Structure formats: structure tokens, C-alpha cells
Amino acid sequence: MTPSSPAATIALDVTTVFVIATCICALLGLFLLSVWRQERIRALAWWGAAYLLGGFSVALWSLDGSGLPIPRSVPNALLFLACGLIWSAARVFHGRSVPWLGMSAGTVLWLAANLVPGVMEPASHRVIVSSVIISVYAFLTAFELWRERRKALLQRWPALFVPLLHGLVFLAPVPLASMMPEENGIFSLATGWFAVFALEAILYVIGTAFIVMTLSKDQVVRLQRSAASLDPLTGLFNRRAFFEGAPQLEAAQARKREPLAALVFDLDHFKSINDRHGHFVGDEVLKLFAGVIGNSLRATDLVARFGGEEFVVLLPGGADEAAIAAERVRAAFEEAGRVVGTHVIGATVSVGLSAGDPATGVSVLLMEADAALYRAKALGRNRVVRALPGEAVLAAAETAPDLPPVVVAGIGTSQADSGAWEEAQAVISWIAHPEGQAPVPATA
């Protein structure tokens, strides 16, 4: 048996901590840069560069006293710049601008203070200024990650907690350094708490890296979903995304017991535009209309491109509100479509409108609006036409050309409604059965 040895404490010397911190920062930095090359998420490049720079600054700290001509202020200055890079990475991740001045403010402040004789001579001043700069950047990073509102509260709390805790830990030496005696107090603070700060900083770096990877994964998934839901040319929702979002808007209107409206837009003579000016100009016209409809409608309106030159909108509200919105889009596009690039186009759009109780169903509203669109085309195009009651029957007639024309009695409540109904029936009947092919009406 081996004789028992007296109890001994394990001391982790400063050099070992420096080596561990340098290796971890370097490895995580290279790892994030590698993921950035694969995923092409700019924020990962910023985070990777910050970790590499932080590891380099820690390596310079370990060389202090080795005789190399390294100014005492340089390692801290590089560390503060790395903290600024992490804050910038959080902003870049959410599509915000890079705060170049704020990112380098800590470094500039530190270097400027070291140039003033006597300001940074007391060790307590160096501790306080360093702690405040690191804590401020940690709090700014937490704020940038927290104010991203697309994630639920329970999913966002680690992004806030990790940098917030880091900032609070590094604020702890500020009151201690100001209250302790200059020589023995600061020395005791440095030797007693350095291991705590170093280990906490290592855990912060690792924890932040995990948060970054989680957020990056979520962003990749979100981008993939967007690619599957958006029309690549116009940036609007596609047909699939429209029918995924329509039930939610329909249910919301049903809960509020308010009507729901559908608009169907079709660009007039679009084939002629392609034939006369080419498909490139035609694409520009489509993108122009997408921009017009996006700027003319509300954020709560569900807008989608169904294909070709046809666009569909589902919006909360009644027929009058929808008519105002449709007319606003029609007039704006008529003005914007006069000239596209260097080409005189004179593009216009026809609109069919339908509104009713959400219980009617989105499909029925779209069928009625589509039938109203045919009337808008037949009446001369470049106009908004409202659906008549029961006009979905005419829309069904278009999809069943082998059936005899359906006559619906008692639809109109006025002479104008009756005339419009007969006109719409004639238009749909002509589309289903061109001249010379109309079926023989059934006899009673």
C-alpha cells in the first residue's frame, strides 16, 4: 500500500490559464470560420474573428515580462476590440449595420487613457476601466440578441442570460478595487479573483459559441422555409404559402366576427408585353407590380403571386374597404407602369373583388373574385369589379364546359345588378363555349 500523503491544494498557475484560454479561443474561432465558409452567414465570420483576436490578446498577456517589446496597453486594447467585434457580430446576425465607431470605442478609450501620464499608473484604475469596458460590451451584446423578436421568450432567455452574467461578473471588481488599499489590496484581488474571472471568461466564450450555433441553425431553417414559401422573382408569397396562411387570417376574422375579402389581380395584355418587349421587360413589370402592391396594402394583408401575371390578396374587412385598397393598387400601378426602364409600356391591371363572412370559405371567395375578374376584363380592363351574390356558380360553370349554362333566378335586386349578372353569365359562357360550340340548352 502506498502511504497516505498530506492534503495539498491544487494551484492553477497563471500561465496554464493563459494557455487554456488561448487554445479554446483559437479553436472556437477556427470552428466558427469553418462553419461560415459552409453556411455563408456573415455573423459567424465576425464571431470567429473576435475569438481569434481574443485568443491572440491572451497570448500576448502570457508574454508579459518575457522581454519582448510589447507595450502594456496592447493586449488589453486587442481584447476590447474583440469584445466590440462580438457586439458587432450580434448586430450583423440580425441584419443591422456595423457600429464601427462603437466597436472600436473601448480600444480607443483605453489607448488614449494610457497616453495620459499618471492616469493608468494606479492598478485600481486599470482594473476599473477594463471591467467597465468589458461589461458594457457584454450588456450591448445581450441587448442585441434579446431584441430579436422572432423567437419566443423561453427560446431567447439564454441569449440574454449568458452575456448579461458575464457583464455582471466583470463589474464585481469595480467596487472592490476602489475600496481596497493600493498595494496589498489590488494584489490580493488580482491573485484571488483572477482564476474566477479567467474560468468565467472561458465558460462565456464556450456558452456564446453554442448560442451562436443554435441561432445560426434557426436562421438556416428560416431561410430554407422562406425559399420554399416565396416567389423567387417578386419576393411575394407563393400559392403554397398563401394557402398555409389563409386559415389563420380566416380564423382571426371569425373570432372577431368581421368580414373577409379576396382580391384577384391580373395584369392586362401581359402576353403582348412579353411579345413586344421581351421576357426580361415582362419580369420587370411583374416586379414593379409586386412593389406597388406591397407599398399600397397593409402588413396584415396576405399577398401572393399565384403564377404568371396573376396575384391574389386576402385581407380583413368588408367589400368597401377592399374596393378602396384595390383601387389604390390599380391607380398606383397605372401610373408606375407607364414607363418601365426605357420602355413605354402603359401597363394596367384588372381586379376582381369578393367579400363575405369568413365561414363562406377562402376558396369560395377566390372563385367569386375570379369570376368578377373576368367581368372586369370583358368590360374593358383596368378596373375594379365587385363580385355579385352567388357569382361562384358562374366560376364553377367555367370549370365544367360540358354542362349547360346555369340560369340563376332572383340574383339581382336592381336593374343594374340584373344587367351585370346577365353580362357576366354571357362572358363566362363564351369562355366555356366559344362561338359555334355552345351546347344545346336543356329543355324543361
Tab-separated table of C-alpha atoms in Angstrom:
chain	number	residue	atom	x	y	z
A	1	MET	CA	0.000	0.000	0.000
A	2	THR	CA	1.094	3.486	-0.683
A	3	PRO	CA	1.438	5.657	2.373
A	4	SER	CA	-1.022	8.470	2.603
A	5	SER	CA	0.329	11.878	1.744
A	6	PRO	CA	-0.672	15.067	3.491
A	7	ALA	CA	-3.525	17.013	1.980
A	8	ALA	CA	-2.393	19.509	-0.607
A	9	THR	CA	-4.163	22.225	-2.537
A	10	ILE	CA	-4.036	22.243	-6.320
A	11	ALA	CA	-2.929	25.623	-7.649
A	12	LEU	CA	-3.725	26.582	-11.229
A	13	ASP	CA	-0.950	28.955	-12.215
A	14	VAL	CA	-1.486	31.961	-14.449
A	15	THR	CA	0.489	30.561	-17.370
A	16	THR	CA	-1.690	27.438	-17.532
A	17	VAL	CA	-4.861	29.523	-17.535
A	18	PHE	CA	-3.454	31.681	-20.350
A	19	VAL	CA	-2.628	28.601	-22.428
A	20	ILE	CA	-6.082	27.082	-21.911
A	21	ALA	CA	-7.864	30.320	-22.767
A	22	THR	CA	-5.724	30.862	-25.871
A	23	CYS	CA	-6.325	27.344	-27.172
A	24	ILE	CA	-10.081	27.443	-26.570
A	25	CYS	CA	-10.493	30.846	-28.228
A	26	ALA	CA	-8.388	29.801	-31.198
A	27	LEU	CA	-10.215	26.504	-31.701
A	28	LEU	CA	-13.660	28.092	-31.420
A	29	GLY	CA	-12.617	30.906	-33.740
A	30	LEU	CA	-11.417	28.465	-36.400
A	31	PHE	CA	-14.550	26.363	-35.933
A	32	LEU	CA	-16.867	29.362	-36.453
A	33	LEU	CA	-14.919	30.460	-39.509
A	34	SER	CA	-15.223	26.936	-40.912
A	35	VAL	CA	-18.999	26.967	-40.407
A	36	TRP	CA	-19.148	30.428	-42.001
A	37	ARG	CA	-17.464	29.094	-45.139
A	38	GLN	CA	-20.148	26.421	-45.387
A	39	GLU	CA	-23.265	28.383	-44.429
A	40	ARG	CA	-22.179	31.877	-45.573
A	41	ILE	CA	-23.692	33.569	-42.520
A	42	ARG	CA	-21.660	36.775	-42.128
A	43	ALA	CA	-22.105	36.953	-38.369
A	44	LEU	CA	-20.175	33.703	-37.934
A	45	ALA	CA	-17.157	35.277	-39.628
A	46	TRP	CA	-17.351	38.208	-37.211
A	47	TRP	CA	-17.639	35.918	-34.190
A	48	GLY	CA	-14.780	33.732	-35.425
A	49	ALA	CA	-12.531	36.755	-35.960
A	50	ALA	CA	-13.436	38.043	-32.482
A	51	TYR	CA	-12.447	34.750	-30.858
A	52	LEU	CA	-9.153	34.578	-32.756
A	53	LEU	CA	-8.342	38.150	-31.790
A	54	GLY	CA	-9.274	37.476	-28.166
A	55	GLY	CA	-7.058	34.394	-28.080
A	56	PHE	CA	-4.200	36.408	-29.564
A	57	SER	CA	-4.593	39.097	-26.898
A	58	VAL	CA	-4.475	36.444	-24.153
A	59	ALA	CA	-1.319	35.007	-25.737
A	60	LEU	CA	0.270	38.460	-25.593
A	61	TRP	CA	-0.636	38.661	-21.902
A	62	SER	CA	1.269	35.435	-21.289
A	63	LEU	CA	4.353	37.023	-22.872
A	64	ASP	CA	4.304	39.907	-20.403
A	65	GLY	CA	7.690	40.057	-18.711
A	66	SER	CA	9.362	37.901	-21.342
A	67	GLY	CA	11.480	40.786	-22.564
A	68	LEU	CA	9.597	41.284	-25.846
A	69	PRO	CA	8.966	44.942	-26.731
A	70	ILE	CA	5.187	44.780	-26.244
A	71	PRO	CA	3.541	47.858	-24.674
A	72	ARG	CA	1.440	47.007	-21.621
A	73	SER	CA	-1.656	48.588	-23.170
A	74	VAL	CA	-1.685	46.476	-26.350
A	75	PRO	CA	-3.104	43.148	-25.007
A	76	ASN	CA	-5.987	44.927	-23.292
A	77	ALA	CA	-6.647	47.057	-26.368
A	78	LEU	CA	-6.919	43.954	-28.565
A	79	LEU	CA	-9.191	42.261	-26.022
A	80	PHE	CA	-11.549	45.258	-26.006
A	81	LEU	CA	-11.597	45.231	-29.804
A	82	ALA	CA	-12.549	41.535	-29.679
A	83	CYS	CA	-15.436	42.406	-27.340
A	84	GLY	CA	-16.534	45.069	-29.818
A	85	LEU	CA	-16.395	42.502	-32.630
A	86	ILE	CA	-18.700	40.177	-30.676
A	87	TRP	CA	-21.200	43.017	-30.229
A	88	SER	CA	-20.968	43.801	-33.963
A	89	ALA	CA	-21.470	40.115	-34.786
A	90	ALA	CA	-24.726	40.126	-32.820
A	91	ARG	CA	-25.908	43.132	-34.841
A	92	VAL	CA	-24.820	41.649	-38.180
A	93	PHE	CA	-26.595	38.406	-37.336
A	94	HIS	CA	-29.935	40.239	-37.220
A	95	GLY	CA	-29.256	42.331	-40.322
A	96	ARG	CA	-28.252	45.533	-38.586
A	97	SER	CA	-25.398	47.842	-39.526
A	98	VAL	CA	-21.873	47.533	-38.150
A	99	PRO	CA	-21.210	50.204	-35.465
A	100	TRP	CA	-17.622	50.902	-36.492
A	101	LEU	CA	-17.180	53.787	-34.057
A	102	GLY	CA	-18.795	51.989	-31.119
A	103	MET	CA	-16.933	48.769	-31.909
A	104	SER	CA	-13.558	50.461	-31.538
A	105	ALA	CA	-14.562	52.946	-28.817
A	106	GLY	CA	-13.291	50.749	-25.956
A	107	THR	CA	-9.907	50.273	-27.621
A	108	VAL	CA	-9.552	53.963	-28.420
A	109	LEU	CA	-10.548	54.951	-24.882
A	110	TRP	CA	-8.022	52.554	-23.352
A	111	LEU	CA	-5.135	53.654	-25.595
A	112	ALA	CA	-5.944	57.330	-25.073
A	113	ALA	CA	-6.053	56.905	-21.281
A	114	ASN	CA	-2.675	55.136	-21.331
A	115	LEU	CA	-1.132	58.024	-23.248
A	116	VAL	CA	-2.043	60.488	-20.500
A	117	PRO	CA	0.713	60.437	-17.854
A	118	GLY	CA	-0.379	59.122	-14.484
A	119	VAL	CA	-3.954	58.174	-15.441
A	120	MET	CA	-3.365	54.433	-15.681
A	121	GLU	CA	-0.481	54.183	-13.243
A	122	PRO	CA	-2.644	53.075	-10.287
A	123	ALA	CA	-3.585	49.420	-10.619
A	124	SER	CA	-7.099	50.177	-9.389
A	125	HIS	CA	-7.665	52.488	-12.376
A	126	ARG	CA	-6.661	49.754	-14.816
A	127	VAL	CA	-8.959	47.240	-13.127
A	128	ILE	CA	-11.926	49.592	-13.060
A	129	VAL	CA	-11.593	50.797	-16.667
A	130	SER	CA	-11.035	47.275	-18.019
A	131	SER	CA	-14.005	45.867	-16.094
A	132	VAL	CA	-16.331	48.643	-17.229
A	133	ILE	CA	-15.372	48.321	-20.909
A	134	ILE	CA	-15.833	44.534	-20.951
A	135	SER	CA	-19.128	44.772	-19.074
A	136	VAL	CA	-20.531	47.445	-21.384
A	137	TYR	CA	-19.806	45.347	-24.482
A	138	ALA	CA	-21.331	42.290	-22.801
A	139	PHE	CA	-24.513	44.213	-21.981
A	140	LEU	CA	-24.698	45.584	-25.538
A	141	THR	CA	-24.335	42.050	-26.916
A	142	ALA	CA	-27.122	40.813	-24.641
A	143	PHE	CA	-29.352	43.656	-25.794
A	144	GLU	CA	-28.776	42.912	-29.481
A	145	LEU	CA	-29.571	39.230	-29.023
A	146	TRP	CA	-32.572	39.978	-26.820
A	147	ARG	CA	-34.327	42.475	-29.063
A	148	GLU	CA	-34.698	39.931	-31.872
A	149	ARG	CA	-38.467	39.389	-31.551
A	150	ARG	CA	-38.911	36.453	-33.895
A	151	LYS	CA	-38.082	33.935	-31.157
A	152	ALA	CA	-40.259	33.023	-28.207
A	153	LEU	CA	-39.343	34.241	-24.732
A	154	LEU	CA	-38.204	30.842	-23.476
A	155	GLN	CA	-36.005	30.405	-26.548
A	156	ARG	CA	-34.377	33.819	-26.185
A	157	TRP	CA	-33.511	33.800	-22.486
A	158	PRO	CA	-30.115	32.004	-22.837
A	159	ALA	CA	-29.042	34.614	-25.390
A	160	LEU	CA	-29.708	37.255	-22.741
A	161	PHE	CA	-28.547	35.387	-19.646
A	162	VAL	CA	-25.045	34.346	-20.768
A	163	PRO	CA	-23.664	37.780	-21.808
A	164	LEU	CA	-25.604	39.502	-19.023
A	165	LEU	CA	-23.999	37.262	-16.391
A	166	HIS	CA	-20.610	37.851	-17.999
A	167	GLY	CA	-21.053	41.603	-17.708
A	168	LEU	CA	-22.186	41.396	-14.083
A	169	VAL	CA	-19.213	39.214	-13.111
A	170	PHE	CA	-16.762	41.658	-14.629
A	171	LEU	CA	-18.409	44.560	-12.844
A	172	ALA	CA	-17.697	42.934	-9.461
A	173	PRO	CA	-14.047	44.153	-9.232
A	174	VAL	CA	-15.082	47.799	-9.667
A	175	PRO	CA	-16.267	48.435	-6.068
A	176	LEU	CA	-13.592	46.109	-4.662
A	177	ALA	CA	-10.763	47.865	-6.477
A	178	SER	CA	-11.971	51.285	-5.370
A	179	MET	CA	-12.220	50.282	-1.690
A	180	MET	CA	-9.073	48.196	-1.229
A	181	PRO	CA	-5.637	49.624	-0.388
A	182	GLU	CA	-3.461	50.251	-3.387
A	183	GLU	CA	-0.683	47.717	-2.923
A	184	ASN	CA	-1.816	44.692	-0.907
A	185	GLY	CA	-5.482	45.091	-1.811
A	186	ILE	CA	-5.056	45.096	-5.565
A	187	PHE	CA	-2.503	42.320	-5.389
A	188	SER	CA	-4.888	40.215	-3.342
A	189	LEU	CA	-7.733	40.988	-5.741
A	190	ALA	CA	-5.621	40.029	-8.737
A	191	THR	CA	-4.374	36.766	-7.285
A	192	GLY	CA	-7.553	35.711	-5.510
A	193	TRP	CA	-10.101	36.517	-8.203
A	194	PHE	CA	-8.094	36.082	-11.378
A	195	ALA	CA	-8.834	32.370	-11.633
A	196	VAL	CA	-12.548	33.052	-11.170
A	197	PHE	CA	-12.573	35.686	-13.918
A	198	ALA	CA	-10.480	33.552	-16.245
A	199	LEU	CA	-12.644	30.458	-15.836
A	200	GLU	CA	-15.835	32.519	-16.183
A	201	ALA	CA	-14.482	34.105	-19.367
A	202	ILE	CA	-13.719	30.659	-20.792
A	203	LEU	CA	-17.229	29.454	-19.961
A	204	TYR	CA	-18.648	32.640	-21.508
A	205	VAL	CA	-16.749	32.054	-24.738
A	206	ILE	CA	-17.938	28.448	-24.940
A	207	GLY	CA	-21.526	29.306	-23.995
A	208	THR	CA	-21.695	32.136	-26.516
A	209	ALA	CA	-20.401	29.816	-29.223
A	210	PHE	CA	-23.218	27.342	-28.500
A	211	ILE	CA	-25.774	30.174	-28.617
A	212	VAL	CA	-24.335	31.387	-31.911
A	213	MET	CA	-24.556	27.932	-33.448
A	214	THR	CA	-28.145	27.492	-32.245
A	215	LEU	CA	-29.184	30.858	-33.662
A	216	SER	CA	-27.383	30.110	-36.920
A	217	LYS	CA	-29.190	26.790	-37.262
A	218	ASP	CA	-32.517	28.517	-36.688
A	219	GLN	CA	-31.634	31.124	-39.288
A	220	VAL	CA	-30.717	28.482	-41.883
A	221	VAL	CA	-34.031	26.705	-41.278
A	222	ARG	CA	-35.891	30.007	-41.539
A	223	LEU	CA	-34.145	30.848	-44.809
A	224	GLN	CA	-34.985	27.420	-46.214
A	225	ARG	CA	-38.628	27.871	-45.255
A	226	SER	CA	-38.631	31.308	-46.848
A	227	ALA	CA	-37.152	29.900	-50.041
A	228	ALA	CA	-39.959	27.330	-50.161
A	229	SER	CA	-42.652	29.929	-49.427
A	230	LEU	CA	-41.570	32.910	-51.527
A	231	ASP	CA	-41.839	33.556	-55.225
A	232	PRO	CA	-38.215	33.992	-56.373
A	233	LEU	CA	-38.992	36.726	-58.897
A	234	THR	CA	-41.222	39.074	-56.912
A	235	GLY	CA	-40.378	38.140	-53.322
A	236	LEU	CA	-44.092	37.721	-52.510
A	237	PHE	CA	-45.629	34.578	-51.046
A	238	ASN	CA	-46.293	31.758	-53.480
A	239	ARG	CA	-49.505	29.718	-53.777
A	240	ARG	CA	-48.395	27.212	-51.150
A	241	ALA	CA	-47.608	29.887	-48.556
A	242	PHE	CA	-50.906	31.642	-49.307
A	243	PHE	CA	-52.999	28.592	-48.511
A	244	GLU	CA	-50.912	27.926	-45.402
A	245	GLY	CA	-51.537	31.437	-44.074
A	246	ALA	CA	-55.146	31.860	-45.220
A	247	PRO	CA	-56.730	29.681	-42.476
A	248	GLN	CA	-55.080	31.799	-39.787
A	249	LEU	CA	-56.477	35.041	-41.189
A	250	GLU	CA	-59.835	33.360	-41.755
A	251	ALA	CA	-59.933	32.138	-38.145
A	252	ALA	CA	-58.924	35.552	-36.799
A	253	GLN	CA	-61.772	37.254	-38.667
A	254	ALA	CA	-64.207	34.595	-37.497
A	255	ARG	CA	-63.240	35.201	-33.870
A	256	LYS	CA	-63.793	38.932	-34.314
A	257	ARG	CA	-66.989	38.285	-36.296
A	258	GLU	CA	-65.774	40.562	-39.062
A	259	PRO	CA	-65.885	40.007	-42.835
A	260	LEU	CA	-63.075	38.757	-45.035
A	261	ALA	CA	-62.288	39.964	-48.570
A	262	ALA	CA	-60.409	38.485	-51.508
A	263	LEU	CA	-58.841	40.332	-54.436
A	264	VAL	CA	-57.636	38.722	-57.656
A	265	PHE	CA	-55.308	40.854	-59.829
A	266	ASP	CA	-54.405	40.061	-63.407
A	267	LEU	CA	-52.048	42.234	-65.460
A	268	ASP	CA	-53.715	43.376	-68.686
A	269	HIS	CA	-52.271	42.250	-72.043
A	270	PHE	CA	-49.226	40.753	-70.328
A	271	LYS	CA	-48.530	38.340	-73.178
A	272	SER	CA	-48.419	41.302	-75.513
A	273	ILE	CA	-45.867	42.991	-73.256
A	274	ASN	CA	-43.652	39.904	-73.417
A	275	ASP	CA	-44.066	39.641	-77.183
A	276	ARG	CA	-43.313	43.312	-77.837
A	277	HIS	CA	-40.540	43.985	-75.312
A	278	GLY	CA	-39.190	40.573	-74.328
A	279	HIS	CA	-39.447	38.443	-71.219
A	280	PHE	CA	-36.841	40.466	-69.340
A	281	VAL	CA	-39.038	43.554	-69.506
A	282	GLY	CA	-42.022	41.386	-68.621
A	283	ASP	CA	-40.218	40.261	-65.480
A	284	GLU	CA	-39.500	43.882	-64.614
A	285	VAL	CA	-43.205	44.665	-64.961
A	286	LEU	CA	-44.050	41.813	-62.585
A	287	LYS	CA	-41.503	43.051	-60.040
A	288	LEU	CA	-42.842	46.581	-60.431
A	289	PHE	CA	-46.376	45.418	-59.673
A	290	ALA	CA	-45.135	43.423	-56.669
A	291	GLY	CA	-43.518	46.588	-55.333
A	292	VAL	CA	-46.668	48.617	-55.917
A	293	ILE	CA	-48.947	46.114	-54.226
A	294	GLY	CA	-46.542	45.755	-51.319
A	295	ASN	CA	-46.426	49.523	-50.755
A	296	SER	CA	-50.168	50.018	-51.214
A	297	LEU	CA	-51.539	47.353	-48.866
A	298	ARG	CA	-51.266	46.761	-45.131
A	299	ALA	CA	-48.848	44.427	-43.389
A	300	THR	CA	-51.830	42.369	-42.184
A	301	ASP	CA	-52.948	41.635	-45.757
A	302	LEU	CA	-51.904	38.281	-47.213
A	303	VAL	CA	-50.418	38.874	-50.665
A	304	ALA	CA	-49.271	36.122	-53.035
A	305	ARG	CA	-48.331	35.516	-56.645
A	306	PHE	CA	-50.325	32.573	-57.918
A	307	GLY	CA	-48.377	32.224	-61.138
A	308	GLY	CA	-47.810	34.086	-64.364
A	309	GLU	CA	-49.341	37.540	-64.115
A	310	GLU	CA	-51.988	36.631	-61.517
A	311	PHE	CA	-51.781	37.902	-57.929
A	312	VAL	CA	-54.138	37.220	-55.037
A	313	VAL	CA	-54.775	39.152	-51.823
A	314	LEU	CA	-56.721	38.100	-48.750
A	315	LEU	CA	-57.452	40.979	-46.417
A	316	PRO	CA	-59.548	41.610	-43.317
A	317	GLY	CA	-62.534	43.870	-43.891
A	318	GLY	CA	-65.623	44.257	-45.964
A	319	ALA	CA	-66.214	44.945	-49.639
A	320	ASP	CA	-65.961	48.723	-49.301
A	321	GLU	CA	-62.569	48.593	-47.592
A	322	ALA	CA	-61.312	46.064	-50.125
A	323	ALA	CA	-62.556	48.189	-53.017
A	324	ILE	CA	-60.626	51.199	-51.717
A	325	ALA	CA	-57.472	49.117	-51.388
A	326	ALA	CA	-57.902	47.560	-54.836
A	327	GLU	CA	-58.470	50.941	-56.471
A	328	ARG	CA	-55.386	52.321	-54.725
A	329	VAL	CA	-53.288	49.495	-56.181
A	330	ARG	CA	-54.862	49.849	-59.641
A	331	ALA	CA	-54.272	53.595	-59.832
A	332	ALA	CA	-50.718	53.362	-58.481
A	333	PHE	CA	-49.773	50.655	-60.971
A	334	GLU	CA	-51.336	52.540	-63.874
A	335	GLU	CA	-49.101	55.489	-63.017
A	336	ALA	CA	-45.962	53.432	-62.329
A	337	GLY	CA	-46.467	51.171	-65.361
A	338	ARG	CA	-46.465	53.917	-67.979
A	339	VAL	CA	-42.709	53.610	-68.461
A	340	VAL	CA	-40.613	50.691	-67.252
A	341	GLY	CA	-36.917	51.355	-67.605
A	342	THR	CA	-36.538	52.844	-71.074
A	343	HIS	CA	-39.662	51.160	-72.450
A	344	VAL	CA	-43.049	52.807	-72.811
A	345	ILE	CA	-45.336	50.043	-71.573
A	346	GLY	CA	-48.608	51.526	-70.363
A	347	ALA	CA	-49.202	48.505	-68.111
A	348	THR	CA	-52.505	48.240	-66.260
A	349	VAL	CA	-54.248	45.688	-64.055
A	350	SER	CA	-57.774	44.354	-63.712
A	351	VAL	CA	-59.161	43.396	-60.322
A	352	GLY	CA	-61.930	41.099	-59.149
A	353	LEU	CA	-63.263	41.601	-55.640
A	354	SER	CA	-65.280	39.404	-53.328
A	355	ALA	CA	-66.141	39.749	-49.649
A	356	GLY	CA	-68.266	37.944	-47.132
A	357	ASP	CA	-68.448	36.096	-43.867
A	358	PRO	CA	-65.278	34.074	-43.073
A	359	ALA	CA	-67.495	30.993	-42.802
A	360	THR	CA	-68.031	31.275	-46.550
A	361	GLY	CA	-64.559	29.875	-47.070
A	362	VAL	CA	-61.484	31.255	-48.793
A	363	SER	CA	-61.941	29.029	-51.838
A	364	VAL	CA	-65.449	30.352	-52.478
A	365	LEU	CA	-64.285	33.959	-52.069
A	366	LEU	CA	-61.477	33.359	-54.562
A	367	MET	CA	-63.852	31.760	-57.066
A	368	GLU	CA	-66.229	34.704	-56.831
A	369	ALA	CA	-63.375	37.218	-57.137
A	370	ASP	CA	-62.030	35.301	-60.131
A	371	ALA	CA	-65.436	35.430	-61.816
A	372	ALA	CA	-65.579	39.176	-61.120
A	373	LEU	CA	-62.139	39.486	-62.694
A	374	TYR	CA	-63.483	38.009	-65.945
A	375	ARG	CA	-66.183	40.672	-65.951
A	376	ALA	CA	-63.533	43.347	-65.424
A	377	LYS	CA	-61.687	42.021	-68.464
A	378	ALA	CA	-64.879	41.902	-70.534
A	379	LEU	CA	-65.843	45.447	-69.549
A	380	GLY	CA	-62.602	46.929	-70.861
A	381	ARG	CA	-59.864	46.036	-68.332
A	382	ASN	CA	-58.012	48.423	-65.976
A	383	ARG	CA	-60.841	48.479	-63.448
A	384	VAL	CA	-62.093	47.015	-60.172
A	385	VAL	CA	-65.253	44.915	-60.353
A	386	ARG	CA	-67.123	43.530	-57.369
A	387	ALA	CA	-68.498	40.001	-57.345
A	388	LEU	CA	-72.251	39.596	-57.476
A	389	PRO	CA	-74.084	37.408	-54.958
A	390	GLY	CA	-73.688	33.774	-55.940
A	391	GLU	CA	-71.136	34.504	-58.633
A	392	ALA	CA	-69.200	31.412	-57.593
A	393	VAL	CA	-71.806	29.454	-59.591
A	394	LEU	CA	-70.526	31.102	-62.744
A	395	ALA	CA	-66.971	30.302	-61.743
A	396	ALA	CA	-67.999	26.663	-61.434
A	397	ALA	CA	-69.567	26.829	-64.886
A	398	GLU	CA	-66.174	27.728	-66.318
A	399	THR	CA	-64.649	24.542	-64.926
A	400	ALA	CA	-67.470	22.376	-66.345
A	401	PRO	CA	-67.806	23.337	-70.042
A	402	ASP	CA	-69.782	20.220	-70.904
A	403	LEU	CA	-72.688	21.252	-68.694
A	404	PRO	CA	-75.459	23.503	-69.986
A	405	PRO	CA	-75.390	27.150	-68.853
A	406	VAL	CA	-76.822	27.645	-65.391
A	407	VAL	CA	-79.538	30.225	-65.016
A	408	VAL	CA	-79.934	31.583	-61.506
A	409	ALA	CA	-83.138	33.440	-60.864
A	410	GLY	CA	-83.622	36.265	-58.443
A	411	ILE	CA	-79.927	37.167	-58.041
A	412	GLY	CA	-80.132	40.872	-58.811
A	413	THR	CA	-82.016	43.273	-56.621
A	414	SER	CA	-81.943	46.115	-59.138
A	415	GLN	CA	-81.939	46.660	-62.879
A	416	ALA	CA	-78.184	47.316	-62.786
A	417	ASP	CA	-77.489	44.100	-60.890
A	418	SER	CA	-79.652	42.069	-63.259
A	419	GLY	CA	-77.871	43.517	-66.289
A	420	ALA	CA	-74.444	42.895	-64.782
A	421	TRP	CA	-75.415	39.344	-63.918
A	422	GLU	CA	-76.606	38.592	-67.447
A	423	GLU	CA	-73.447	40.161	-68.827
A	424	ALA	CA	-71.241	38.096	-66.516
A	425	GLN	CA	-73.130	34.919	-67.445
A	426	ALA	CA	-72.628	35.662	-71.124
A	427	VAL	CA	-68.895	36.260	-70.645
A	428	ILE	CA	-68.368	33.040	-68.672
A	429	SER	CA	-70.497	31.088	-71.120
A	430	TRP	CA	-68.450	32.411	-74.026
A	431	ILE	CA	-65.206	31.432	-72.285
A	432	ALA	CA	-66.507	27.923	-71.574
A	433	HIS	CA	-68.059	27.528	-75.038
A	434	PRO	CA	-66.543	29.676	-77.801
A	435	GLU	CA	-68.750	30.744	-80.689
A	436	GLY	CA	-70.144	27.874	-82.639
A	437	GLN	CA	-69.547	25.352	-79.810
A	438	ALA	CA	-72.276	26.301	-77.332
A	439	PRO	CA	-74.264	23.279	-76.169
A	440	VAL	CA	-77.962	22.977	-76.796
A	441	PRO	CA	-79.873	24.261	-73.782
A	442	ALA	CA	-81.701	21.643	-71.832
A	443	THR	CA	-85.441	21.691	-72.111
A	444	ALA	CA	-87.674	21.755	-69.136
